[in-house]
Amino acid sequence: MLLDPPFLFRALVASEPGHENAAAFLAHLDLQQTAMIVSSLFEVELLEVAEGLARPELVDAWLEHLRSSSVHTVPLDGVLPGATDLVAELGAPASVAVQVVTAWASDVPAIVTTRAAFACVDGFSLCVSNDTLDAARALRS
């Protein structure tokens, strides 16, 4: 499964709405030894968020998660050309396009996300939060 950065932030940052459910789902994936994929873009975004929130422990929490789970990081250089094409073709936000192309390149069956925008692209299942479900269904229909 590809883990979208907003989902990961929700799982890592206790003050995020829906944190408890996201953290529990991430723990469930880990306990099931689910192969998890993240784009290296997430690590850059994590540093930015941790600095902006003055919460350097977020980086430590992520590094600890990496040590204890089956997470593989996909480098950006292999997915950027496809992401650029997807932005041009669908008008998808760049951050969504990077995640979609990473999912395609990694041949994952699903994306875990908090963003309905992924429903515009076929080829994988979505694991979304309750607050995103209706919007994702509307986009998929």
XYZ file of C-alpha atoms in Angstrom:
141
model
C 0.000 0.000 0.000
C 1.128 3.507 -0.717
C 0.880 5.823 2.296
C -0.059 9.363 1.266
C 1.727 12.100 3.260
C -1.447 13.716 4.681
C -2.460 10.324 6.090
C 0.978 9.896 7.630
C 0.857 13.373 9.161
C -2.540 12.532 10.622
C -1.104 9.318 12.053
C 2.041 10.978 13.469
C 0.723 14.319 14.760
C -1.485 13.898 17.827
C -3.175 17.276 17.313
C -4.389 16.356 13.795
C -8.117 15.617 13.457
C -8.616 11.878 13.154
C -5.195 11.136 14.646
C -6.311 8.211 16.797
C -7.957 6.370 13.900
C -5.060 7.052 11.524
C -2.467 5.950 14.088
C -4.475 2.803 14.817
C -4.753 1.984 11.091
C -1.026 2.518 10.578
C -0.346 0.219 13.549
C -2.754 -2.342 12.063
C -0.900 -2.268 8.731
C 2.354 -2.749 10.591
C 1.027 -5.652 12.669
C -0.255 -7.330 9.499
C 3.246 -6.911 8.030
C 1.758 -5.016 5.107
C 4.301 -3.839 2.560
C 4.072 -0.048 2.743
C 5.442 2.398 0.193
C 6.126 6.112 0.591
C 7.495 8.630 -1.851
C 10.721 10.314 -0.828
C 8.719 13.536 -1.179
C 7.169 12.627 2.182
C 10.495 12.888 3.957
C 11.009 16.409 2.623
C 7.471 17.371 3.615
C 7.985 15.830 7.059
C 11.035 17.983 7.700
C 9.054 21.058 6.640
C 6.067 20.215 8.858
C 8.245 19.293 11.841
C 10.079 22.590 11.543
C 6.882 24.589 11.062
C 5.288 23.011 14.120
C 8.547 23.205 16.083
C 8.152 19.439 16.588
C 11.447 17.739 15.710
C 10.196 14.613 17.464
C 7.994 13.939 14.420
C 11.118 13.056 12.469
C 12.225 10.746 15.275
C 8.776 9.112 15.348
C 8.959 8.477 11.599
C 12.488 7.082 11.805
C 11.359 4.751 14.579
C 8.427 3.625 12.445
C 10.819 2.932 9.569
C 12.976 0.746 11.811
C 10.034 -1.310 13.050
C 7.951 -1.786 9.899
C 7.995 -2.809 6.266
C 8.193 0.655 4.689
C 10.015 1.174 1.421
C 10.821 4.684 0.171
C 10.587 5.291 -3.579
C 12.971 7.965 -4.908
C 11.467 10.918 -6.748
C 13.764 10.777 -9.753
C 12.012 7.705 -11.125
C 8.501 9.149 -10.886
C 8.809 12.869 -11.655
C 8.455 12.594 -15.461
C 5.213 10.638 -15.110
C 3.944 13.009 -12.447
C 4.542 15.977 -14.719
C 2.550 14.236 -17.464
C -0.304 13.473 -15.051
C -0.487 17.097 -13.919
C -0.721 18.202 -17.550
C -3.229 15.491 -18.509
C -5.629 15.598 -15.555
C -4.837 18.867 -13.888
C -4.079 16.904 -10.734
C -2.211 18.719 -7.972
C 1.512 17.951 -8.182
C 1.573 16.276 -4.777
C -1.275 13.941 -5.805
C 0.379 13.224 -9.160
C 3.650 12.231 -7.479
C 1.803 9.816 -5.204
C -0.256 8.311 -8.055
C 2.789 7.722 -10.244
C 4.653 6.282 -7.251
C 1.724 3.888 -6.689
C 1.749 2.847 -10.354
C 5.536 2.403 -10.389
C 5.385 0.323 -7.214
C 2.413 -1.746 -8.400
C 0.554 -1.274 -5.135
C -3.075 -2.378 -4.868
C -4.205 0.585 -2.767
C -3.456 4.083 -1.524
C -4.100 5.067 2.081
C -5.083 8.717 2.013
C -7.168 11.499 3.473
C -7.632 13.172 0.063
C -10.569 12.485 -2.242
C -8.600 13.731 -5.277
C -7.120 10.246 -5.727
C -10.549 8.943 -6.721
C -10.122 10.648 -10.125
C -7.495 8.095 -11.127
C -8.231 4.429 -11.786
C -5.910 1.531 -11.136
C -5.975 1.049 -7.375
C -8.285 0.901 -4.393
C -8.493 3.731 -1.899
C -8.414 3.453 1.873
C -9.922 6.738 3.018
C -11.173 8.193 6.260
C -14.876 8.661 6.931
C -14.582 12.401 6.344
C -13.290 11.742 2.803
C -15.500 8.812 1.832
C -18.473 10.669 0.320
C -16.288 12.983 -1.774
C -14.201 10.037 -3.038
C -17.334 8.076 -3.971
C -18.712 11.080 -5.839
C -15.515 11.415 -7.859
C -15.395 7.706 -8.674
C -18.994 7.553 -9.921
